[in-house]
Amino acid sequence: MEDDAPVIYGLEFQARALTPQTAETDAIRFLVGTQSLKYDNQVHVIDFDDENNIISKTVLLHQAGEIWHISASPADRGVLATCYSQAADSKVVTCAAVWRMPAELEPGGQESPEDAASPAHALELLCLLEPAARGSTACVTWEPAGDGKRVVSLADSHILLWDLEGSSSQATLASSASLEGKGQLKFTTGRWSPHHNCSQVATANDTAIRGWDTRTMSQIYCIESAHGQLVRDLDFNPNKQYYLASCGDDCKVKFWDTRNVAEPVKTLEEHSHWVWNVRYNHSHDQLVLTGSSDSRVILSNMVSISSEPFGHLVDDDDLSDQEERRLEEKSQEPPQDSVIATYEEHEDSVYAVDWSSADPWLFASLSYDGRLVINRVPRALKYHILL
Amino acid sequence: MAAAAAAPGPGSGPGDSPEGPEAEAPERRRKAHGMLKLYYSLSEGEAAGRPSGPDPLDPTDLNGAHFDPEVYLDKLRRECPLAQLMDSETDMVRQIRALDSDMQTLVYENYNKFISATDTIRKMKNDFRKMEDEMDRLATNMAVITDFSARISATLQDRHERITKLAGVHALLRKLQFLFELPSRLTKCVELGAYGQAVRYQGRARAVLQQYQHLPSFRAIQDDCQVITARLAQQLRQRFREGGSGAPEQAECVELLLALGEPAEELCEEFLAHARGRLEEELRSLEAELGPSPPAPDVLEFTDHGGSGFVGGLCQVAAAYQELFAAQGPAGAEKLAAFARELGSRYFALVERRLAQEQGSGDNSLLVRALDRFHRRLRAPGALLAAAGLAEAATEIVERVARERLGHHLQGLQAAFLGSLTDVRQALAAPRIAGKEGPGLAELLANVASSILSHIKASLASVHLFTAKEVSFSNKPYFRGEFCSQGVRESLIVGFIRSMCQTAQSFCDSPGEKGGATPPALLLLLSRLCLDYETATISYILTLTDEQFLVQDQSPVTPVSTLCAEARETARRLLTHYVKVQGLVISQMLRKSVETRDWLSTLEPRNVRAVMKRVVEDTTAIDVQVGLLYEEGVRKAQSSDSSKRTFSVYSSSRQQGRYAPSYTPSAPMDTNLLSNIQKLFSERIDVFSPVEFNKVSVLTGIIKISLKTLLECVRLRTFGRFGLQQVQVDCHFLQLYLWRFVADEELVHLLLDEVVASAALRCPDPVPMEPSVVEVICERG
C-alpha cells in the first residue's frame, strides 16, 4: 500500500500559529497566522482537497500585528481568536482578540483560488480580550463543546474567563484567577478539557502544569516540575477524561493521569530538541502527534494508554464465532507503543502541528520558515485501527 | 658334451640349469636350494618365488622333476640351428662346471660336522648300555622294600585300632566332665563378670544338652544351665540399659545377648533408642553453643565439636549396628538409615543456623575451613550409610553456603562501588569550598578504578578458597562446574559489572529533579570509568576469573563482548547526559540573558555582554574538565587556521551575503529563499545527537545545545536596532572564542549566523553594525 506523498504549501512569511477550523467538519481546512514585523500579517485559510491532493488558499489580512497564537471557535466557522503582538512606544505588547472572517468565505472555499490575486479581505474585529494592565496574552482557548460563547485567555500570571455576547461582539470578564508565588510567573500555554462538562482548564507555567476549575476559578491539581525545563504545550485525551499529554524543552513528551500526578504514566523521548506541540487525534487517541524544533514531526502510537488498548472494540453480538476467535487472537497480542513515523519535510523548527477536524487521518504541521506540510496517517495503520 | 664328462661330481644330478651362467652367487645359491627343496618335494615356484613356473610335467624343463634328457636333446636338435646348439652346449658345460664346484664346496663345508655327529652318537650308545644295567638293579631292590613294608603294617594293625578307640573315649570323657562342671563354671564366670567367657561356654554346651536332654543327669545340668543363663541375660540387659558405659561396651553387651539367642528385633530397637539418647545429648550441647545471644565459639570450633561429638557418635553407632545386626537384612539397614536421617537432619539444621550467623562476617578462610571439616567429617557416616543421604545433604549445605557467600560478596562489591562514588562526590565538593583548584579528575578516576579492582580481586581470592585443592568438597561436581561458571563468573563478576553499569545509568535516568544533585564531573568520571571497563578492564577481570577458576562447565556464559557493549552503552549514556546537563547550564544562562532584557529600548552596544564572557569561561572550564579524562578527538582540517582568519571570513563575506537581504526592502521572500538555499547545502544539525568518546565531540554537543537555545530564544523576542547590534556583537564574540572547542567550526558559524539572521528578522528596523566596529568591540572585550 503506497502512502500518499505529503502535500507542501509555502507561506511567504515566518509563521508559528496553526489551528484546524474546529467548527468545520466537512472540509479539511486549516488556519495559519503569520509573523512579520515589516509587513501586514495575514491569516491564511488553507483548504485541502483530499481527493485531488490540491491546496487552495484564501488570504485574510490581520493588520493588528504578528500572530503568536490562533484558535478557532468550536461553534461558529467564521469566528477565530488570535494572540498578536503590537509594538507600541518601544514596547511590545501581546493582545488577544476575536475576529470574524468575511462572510463570503464562510460557506467554505466556494470562491476559486484564482481570487487570491484580488486584494485580500481583512478580518473583521469582533472584540478585544484585553482588560487594562493585564500584560501579554499568551494563549486563548475556547470552550470545546460549548456554543462558542466562552473563552479563556492567559495573560502573564492571570487566567481570565470571558463570556462572549451579541454574537461574539462583546466580551465580558466572567471571572479570573492569578498565580501567586515568588518571581514573575507567566503562563506559557493552556488547554480547555472537553471532559467534566467542560469545567476544567489546564495551564502551564515554567515547569509546572496546573488544573483549574472554571466554576470556582480555583486550582484543582498541580504537577510541579512536570518537565525538566519549560513546558511548551498540553493536550487532553479526548476519550479518557483524566489523561493529559505535555511536552517541553527537555525533549520529552509525558502522559499524565491527573488523579495521580506524582509520576507520569509514560514518557517519550524521541525528539532531539524542544518539543513545541503535542496533539491527540480527536477520534483515535492512541495517535499522538508531536512537533519539535529539531525540524521533525513524529507520529506515535500509544496503544497501551489509549482508550482502545486492544484494538477496535466491536460488539460481541455482531460477530460470528469465527470472528470472535480472531478477535481474541488479536487481543492477545500485547499492545506495543511505538513511533509510527517521523516526518522530515521541514527544514526549520516546527512550532505547530494539529489534526484536521474533518478527517481524523490527516494532519498539518507548520515550521518557522512558513512551510505547511499536510500528511496522512499511514494506510496500513489506519486499516489496522479500523478493522 | 665332453665338458660335461670332464666335470664329474658326486652330487651332479638332473639339476643342471641351462640358464643364468653368469648369474650372481646368491642367484646360484638360491638355485641350489631350489633343487634341494625339489628333492624334498616342495614346489619350486613356491620356494624360490619364481614368477612364471613352467609346467612341472614338461619333460623339456631342465629344472623340472620330470626332465627327460632324451626328449630335451631331441627337442634341441630338432628345433635349433647349429650355432645355437653350439651355444647351448658351451653354456651347459659352463653351468655344469659351476654346479660341480658348488657341490664340492658344500661337501667340504659340512664334512667336519658329519664326523663329530657320528662320534657323539657312538658315545651315547655306550652310556645307555651302562644305565640299563643299573636300572635293572634298582627294580629288584624296590620289590624287596615293598615286601618288608607290607609285613610290618600287618603286624601293627591290631594295636593301632585299640589306640584310636582309647583316644575317642578320652575325648568323650573330657566333654562329659566339661558338662558336669558347666553350671559351676558359669556361676563363677557370672560372679567374676566374665560374661564373654560364660556366653562362650553356654554356646558350646547348648547343642549337646539339647540332644541328650532325655537322660536325667543331663537334664539336671541343662536346667541348671538355663537358670544361670537366664540370670546372665538379665545381668547383661541390666548393664545394657544402664547405658552409661559408652558405645563400644554396649555393643559388646548386645553381641553377647545376641549370642544368648535373645530376639534381635527387640535388641536393635533398644540399641537405637540408647544411641539416640546419647546423640541427642550431643545435639543439645551443640544447640547450647548456638545460644540465644551467643558469645558463641567461632564457627570452626563449632563444627569441630559437632564433628567429633555427634558425627563421631553416629559413626560408632552405625558401625556397631551394622556389625551386630548384619543378619537383619534390608529391614534393619532401613531402620538405621531412617534413624541416621532423622538425627542427621536435626544436626544439619543446627549447623545451618550456626552458618547463617556467619553470613555477615568477612572472614572466608575460617568459614571455608569450618565447612571443610564439616564436610570431611560427614564422609565417614556417608560411606557407611549411603541410604541416609548424609553426604549429599552435607554437600548441599556447603553449596548453599557457598552461594550465599557469593551473594554476600556481590553486595560487598556493590557497597564498595557506591562507597567510592561517595568518596568521589566528597572530593569533588570539598575543594570548591576551599576555593582551590579541584583534585585531578584523572587521579580520582584512577583511585576509583583501582579500589574497585582491588575489591574484586579480594573477593575473587576469598571465594577461591572454596575451590582450593585441599578442601574436601572442592572436587564435587558443583564446585568444579557450576560454582565456577554460574556462581563466580556469572553471578559475582558479571553481576557486579552489570550492577555497576546500572548504578551509573541511574544517574542519568533520574531527570532534572533528582539528577541535578549529581555533579557533572561525577558523570564524566563514571563515563570514563565505564569506557575504560569496556576497553580493558572487563576482559582483564574475566580473564583473571577464568584463570583462577578453571571453568569446566559447559553451560553458556555471558561473553565478554556483551558486557563490553553494555559498558560502552552506559558510558555513552553518561556522556550524553553530561553533555545535556552542561548544555542546560549554559543554555539557562543564555536564555535568561535573552528573556530578561528589553531588546527594543536597549542602548547602542559598547561592550560584549558579561553573560557571553561567562559562557566562554564556563565552556573553557568544561573543556579543561573533559580534557582531563578524554582524548582530544578529531577536528575538521580547516580548524587549524588561526582565529583571525576565520573571523575575517565570518565578518566580511559571510555576514554581508547573509543577512543583507533581510533589511533591503526587496521582499521577505528573499530571506526565505536564501536561508532555504543555504539550508539545502548544510546538513541538518541534530542538536541532542549522540556524542563520541572524545573531548571535541563532547564540547561540540554542549555548544550545539547552547547555541540552539540562543536561536530559539532570539526568535521569541522582538529587537530594536541596537538590540540587533548587541546580538551581533555577542555572536561575534562567541564566534571568536567557541570555534576552537568544536569538531567542525562550520557548525558554530552556521548556528551563530542563524541567530543573527533570526534577530535581524525579528527586528523592525534592522541596521547592522559595521563589522569593523564589531571587531573592535569584541577585541576590547
Coordinates of N, CA, C and O in Angstrom, one line a residue, chain B residues 387-475:
Chain B
A387 N 22.4 -44.9 52.3 CA 20.9 -44.7 52.1 C 20.4 -43.5 52.8 O 19.4 -42.9 52.4
A388 N 21.1 -43.1 53.9 CA 20.6 -41.9 54.7 C 20.9 -40.6 54.0 O 20.3 -39.6 54.3
G389 N 21.8 -40.6 52.9 CA 22.0 -39.4 52.1 C 22.6 -38.3 52.9 O 22.4 -37.1 52.7
L390 N 23.5 -38.7 53.9 CA 24.1 -37.6 54.7 C 25.1 -36.8 53.9 O 25.1 -35.6 54.0
A391 N 25.9 -37.5 53.2 CA 26.9 -36.8 52.4 C 26.3 -35.8 51.5 O 26.7 -34.7 51.3
E392 N 25.2 -36.3 50.8 CA 24.6 -35.4 49.8 C 24.0 -34.2 50.5 O 24.2 -33.1 50.0
A393 N 23.4 -34.4 51.7 CA 22.8 -33.3 52.4 C 23.9 -32.3 52.8 O 23.8 -31.1 52.7
A394 N 25.0 -32.9 53.2 CA 26.1 -32.0 53.6 C 26.6 -31.2 52.5 O 26.9 -30.0 52.6
T395 N 26.8 -31.9 51.3 CA 27.3 -31.2 50.2 C 26.3 -30.1 49.8 O 26.7 -28.9 49.5
E396 N 25.0 -30.4 50.0 CA 24.0 -29.4 49.6 C 24.2 -28.1 50.5 O 24.1 -27.0 50.1
I397 N 24.4 -28.4 51.8 CA 24.5 -27.3 52.7 C 25.8 -26.5 52.3 O 25.7 -25.2 52.3
V398 N 26.8 -27.2 52.0 CA 28.0 -26.4 51.7 C 27.8 -25.6 50.4 O 28.2 -24.4 50.3
E399 N 27.1 -26.2 49.5 CA 26.8 -25.4 48.2 C 25.9 -24.2 48.6 O 26.2 -23.1 48.0
R400 N 25.0 -24.4 49.4 CA 24.1 -23.3 49.7 C 24.9 -22.2 50.4 O 24.8 -21.0 50.0
V401 N 25.7 -22.6 51.3 CA 26.6 -21.6 52.0 C 27.4 -20.9 50.9 O 27.6 -19.6 51.0
A402 N 28.0 -21.6 50.0 CA 28.8 -21.0 49.0 C 28.1 -20.0 48.2 O 28.5 -18.9 47.9
R403 N 26.8 -20.4 47.8 CA 26.0 -19.5 47.1 C 25.8 -18.2 47.9 O 25.9 -17.1 47.3
E404 N 25.4 -18.4 49.1 CA 25.2 -17.2 49.9 C 26.4 -16.3 50.0 O 26.3 -15.1 50.0
R405 N 27.5 -17.0 50.1 CA 28.8 -16.2 50.2 C 28.9 -15.3 49.0 O 29.3 -14.2 49.0
L406 N 28.6 -16.0 47.8 CA 28.7 -15.2 46.6 C 27.8 -14.0 46.6 O 28.3 -12.9 46.3
G407 N 26.6 -14.2 47.1 CA 25.7 -13.1 47.2 C 26.2 -12.0 48.1 O 26.2 -10.8 47.8
H408 N 26.8 -12.5 49.2 CA 27.4 -11.6 50.2 C 28.5 -10.7 49.5 O 28.6 -9.5 49.7
H409 N 29.3 -11.4 48.8 CA 30.4 -10.7 48.1 C 29.9 -9.7 47.1 O 30.5 -8.6 47.0
L410 N 28.9 -10.1 46.4 CA 28.4 -9.2 45.4 C 27.9 -7.9 46.1 O 28.2 -6.8 45.6
Q411 N 27.2 -8.1 47.2 CA 26.7 -7.0 47.9 C 27.9 -6.1 48.4 O 27.9 -4.9 48.3
G412 N 28.9 -6.8 48.8 CA 30.1 -6.1 49.3 C 30.7 -5.3 48.2 O 31.0 -4.1 48.4
L413 N 30.8 -5.9 47.0 CA 31.4 -5.1 45.9 C 30.5 -3.9 45.6 O 31.0 -2.8 45.4
Q414 N 29.2 -4.1 45.5 CA 28.3 -3.0 45.2 C 28.5 -1.9 46.2 O 28.6 -0.7 45.9
A415 N 28.5 -2.3 47.5 CA 28.7 -1.3 48.5 C 30.0 -0.6 48.4 O 30.1 0.7 48.5
A416 N 31.0 -1.3 48.0 CA 32.4 -0.7 47.8 C 32.3 0.3 46.7 O 32.8 1.4 46.8
F417 N 31.6 -0.1 45.6 CA 31.5 0.8 44.5 C 30.8 2.1 44.9 O 31.2 3.2 44.6
L418 N 29.6 1.9 45.6 CA 28.9 3.1 46.0 C 29.7 4.0 46.9 O 29.7 5.2 46.9
G419 N 30.5 3.3 47.8 CA 31.3 4.0 48.7 C 32.4 4.8 48.0 O 32.6 6.0 48.3
S420 N 33.0 4.2 47.0 CA 34.0 5.0 46.3 C 33.4 6.2 45.5 O 34.0 7.2 45.4
L421 N 32.1 6.0 45.1 CA 31.4 7.1 44.4 C 31.2 8.2 45.4 O 31.4 9.4 45.1
T422 N 30.8 7.8 46.6 CA 30.6 8.9 47.7 C 31.9 9.6 47.9 O 31.9 10.8 48.0
D423 N 33.0 8.9 48.0 CA 34.3 9.5 48.2 C 34.5 10.5 47.1 O 35.0 11.6 47.3
V424 N 34.2 10.1 45.8 CA 34.5 11.0 44.7 C 33.6 12.2 44.9 O 34.1 13.4 44.7
R425 N 32.4 12.0 45.2 CA 31.5 13.2 45.4 C 32.1 14.2 46.4 O 32.1 15.4 46.2
Q426 N 32.5 13.6 47.5 CA 33.1 14.4 48.6 C 34.3 15.2 48.0 O 34.5 16.4 48.2
A427 N 35.1 14.4 47.4 CA 36.4 15.0 46.8 C 36.0 16.1 45.9 O 36.7 17.1 45.8
L428 N 34.9 15.9 45.1 CA 34.6 16.9 44.1 C 34.0 18.2 44.8 O 34.2 19.3 44.4
A429 N 33.3 17.9 45.9 CA 32.6 19.0 46.6 C 33.6 19.8 47.5 O 33.5 21.0 47.6
A430 N 34.5 19.1 48.1 CA 35.3 19.7 49.1 C 36.1 20.9 48.6 O 36.1 22.0 49.2
P431 N 36.9 20.7 47.6 CA 37.8 21.8 47.2 C 37.1 23.1 46.8 O 37.7 24.1 46.8
R432 N 35.8 22.9 46.3 CA 35.1 24.0 45.9 C 34.9 25.0 47.1 O 35.0 26.2 46.9
I433 N 34.7 24.4 48.2 CA 34.6 25.2 49.4 C 35.9 25.9 49.7 O 36.0 27.1 50.0
A434 N 36.9 25.1 49.6 CA 38.2 25.7 50.0 C 38.7 26.7 48.9 O 39.6 27.4 49.2
G435 N 38.0 26.7 47.8 CA 38.4 27.6 46.8 C 39.7 27.3 46.0 O 40.2 28.2 45.3
K436 N 40.1 26.1 46.2 CA 41.3 25.8 45.5 C 41.0 25.1 44.2 O 39.9 24.8 43.8
E437 N 42.1 24.8 43.5 CA 41.9 24.0 42.2 C 41.5 22.6 42.6 O 42.0 22.0 43.6
G438 N 40.5 22.1 41.8 CA 40.0 20.7 42.2 C 41.1 19.7 42.0 O 42.1 19.9 41.4
P439 N 40.9 18.6 42.7 CA 41.9 17.5 42.6 C 41.8 16.9 41.2 O 40.7 17.0 40.5
G440 N 42.8 16.4 40.7 CA 42.8 15.9 39.3 C 41.7 14.8 39.2 O 41.7 13.9 39.9
L441 N 40.9 15.0 38.2 CA 39.9 14.1 37.9 C 40.5 12.7 37.5 O 40.0 11.7 37.9
A442 N 41.6 12.8 36.8 CA 42.3 11.6 36.4 C 42.7 10.8 37.6 O 42.6 9.6 37.7
E443 N 43.2 11.6 38.6 CA 43.6 10.9 39.8 C 42.5 10.2 40.5 O 42.5 9.1 40.9
L444 N 41.4 10.9 40.6 CA 40.2 10.4 41.2 C 39.7 9.1 40.5 O 39.4 8.1 41.1
L445 N 39.7 9.2 39.2 CA 39.3 8.1 38.4 C 40.2 6.9 38.7 O 39.8 5.8 38.9
A446 N 41.5 7.2 38.7 CA 42.5 6.1 39.0 C 42.2 5.5 40.3 O 42.2 4.2 40.5
N447 N 41.9 6.3 41.3 CA 41.6 5.8 42.7 C 40.4 4.9 42.6 O 40.4 3.8 43.2
V448 N 39.3 5.4 42.0 CA 38.1 4.6 42.0 C 38.4 3.3 41.3 O 38.0 2.2 41.8
A449 N 39.0 3.4 40.1 CA 39.2 2.1 39.3 C 40.1 1.2 40.2 O 39.7 0.0 40.2
S450 N 41.1 1.7 40.8 CA 42.0 0.7 41.5 C 41.3 0.2 42.7 O 41.5 -1.0 43.0
S451 N 40.5 1.0 43.4 CA 39.8 0.4 44.6 C 38.8 -0.6 44.2 O 38.7 -1.6 44.9
I452 N 38.1 -0.4 43.1 CA 37.1 -1.4 42.7 C 37.9 -2.7 42.3 O 37.5 -3.8 42.7
L453 N 38.9 -2.5 41.6 CA 39.7 -3.7 41.1 C 40.2 -4.4 42.3 O 40.2 -5.7 42.3
S454 N 40.7 -3.7 43.3 CA 41.3 -4.5 44.4 C 40.2 -5.2 45.2 O 40.4 -6.3 45.6
H455 N 39.0 -4.5 45.2 CA 37.9 -5.2 45.9 C 37.5 -6.5 45.1 O 37.3 -7.5 45.7
I456 N 37.5 -6.4 43.8 CA 37.1 -7.5 43.0 C 38.1 -8.6 43.2 O 37.8 -9.8 43.5
K457 N 39.4 -8.2 43.3 CA 40.4 -9.3 43.4 C 40.3 -9.9 44.8 O 40.5 -11.1 44.9
A458 N 40.1 -9.1 45.8 CA 39.9 -9.6 47.2 C 38.8 -10.6 47.2 O 38.9 -11.7 47.8
S459 N 37.7 -10.2 46.6 CA 36.5 -11.1 46.6 C 36.8 -12.4 45.9 O 36.5 -13.5 46.4
L460 N 37.5 -12.3 44.7 CA 37.8 -13.5 44.0 C 38.7 -14.4 44.8 O 38.5 -15.6 44.9
A461 N 39.7 -13.8 45.5 CA 40.6 -14.6 46.3 C 39.9 -15.3 47.4 O 40.1 -16.5 47.6
S462 N 39.0 -14.6 48.0 CA 38.3 -15.2 49.2 C 37.4 -16.3 48.7 O 37.2 -17.3 49.3
V463 N 36.7 -16.0 47.5 CA 35.8 -17.1 47.0 C 36.6 -18.3 46.5 O 36.2 -19.4 46.5
H464 N 37.8 -17.9 46.1 CA 38.7 -19.0 45.5 C 39.0 -20.1 46.6 O 39.2 -21.2 46.2
L465 N 38.9 -19.7 47.8 CA 39.2 -20.7 48.9 C 38.2 -21.9 48.8 O 38.6 -23.0 49.1
F466 N 37.0 -21.7 48.3 CA 36.1 -22.8 48.1 C 36.6 -23.8 47.2 O 36.1 -25.0 47.3
T467 N 37.4 -23.5 46.3 CA 37.8 -24.5 45.3 C 39.2 -24.9 45.5 O 39.8 -25.6 44.6
A468 N 39.8 -24.6 46.6 CA 41.2 -25.0 46.9 C 41.3 -26.5 46.9 O 40.4 -27.2 47.3
K469 N 42.4 -27.0 46.4 CA 42.6 -28.5 46.2 C 42.4 -29.2 47.6 O 41.8 -30.3 47.6
E470 N 42.9 -28.6 48.7 CA 43.0 -29.4 49.9 C 41.6 -29.4 50.6 O 41.4 -30.1 51.5
V471 N 40.7 -28.6 50.1 CA 39.3 -28.6 50.7 C 38.6 -29.8 50.2 O 38.6 -30.1 49.0
S472 N 37.9 -30.5 51.1 CA 37.4 -31.8 50.7 C 36.2 -31.8 49.7 O 36.0 -32.7 49.0
F473 N 35.5 -30.6 49.7 CA 34.4 -30.6 48.8 C 34.7 -30.0 47.4 O 33.8 -29.8 46.6
S474 N 35.9 -29.6 47.3 CA 36.2 -28.9 46.1 C 36.1 -29.7 44.8 O 36.0 -29.2 43.7
N475 N 36.1 -31.0 45.0 CA 36.1 -31.8 43.7 C 34.6 -32.3 43.5 O 34.4 -33.1 42.6

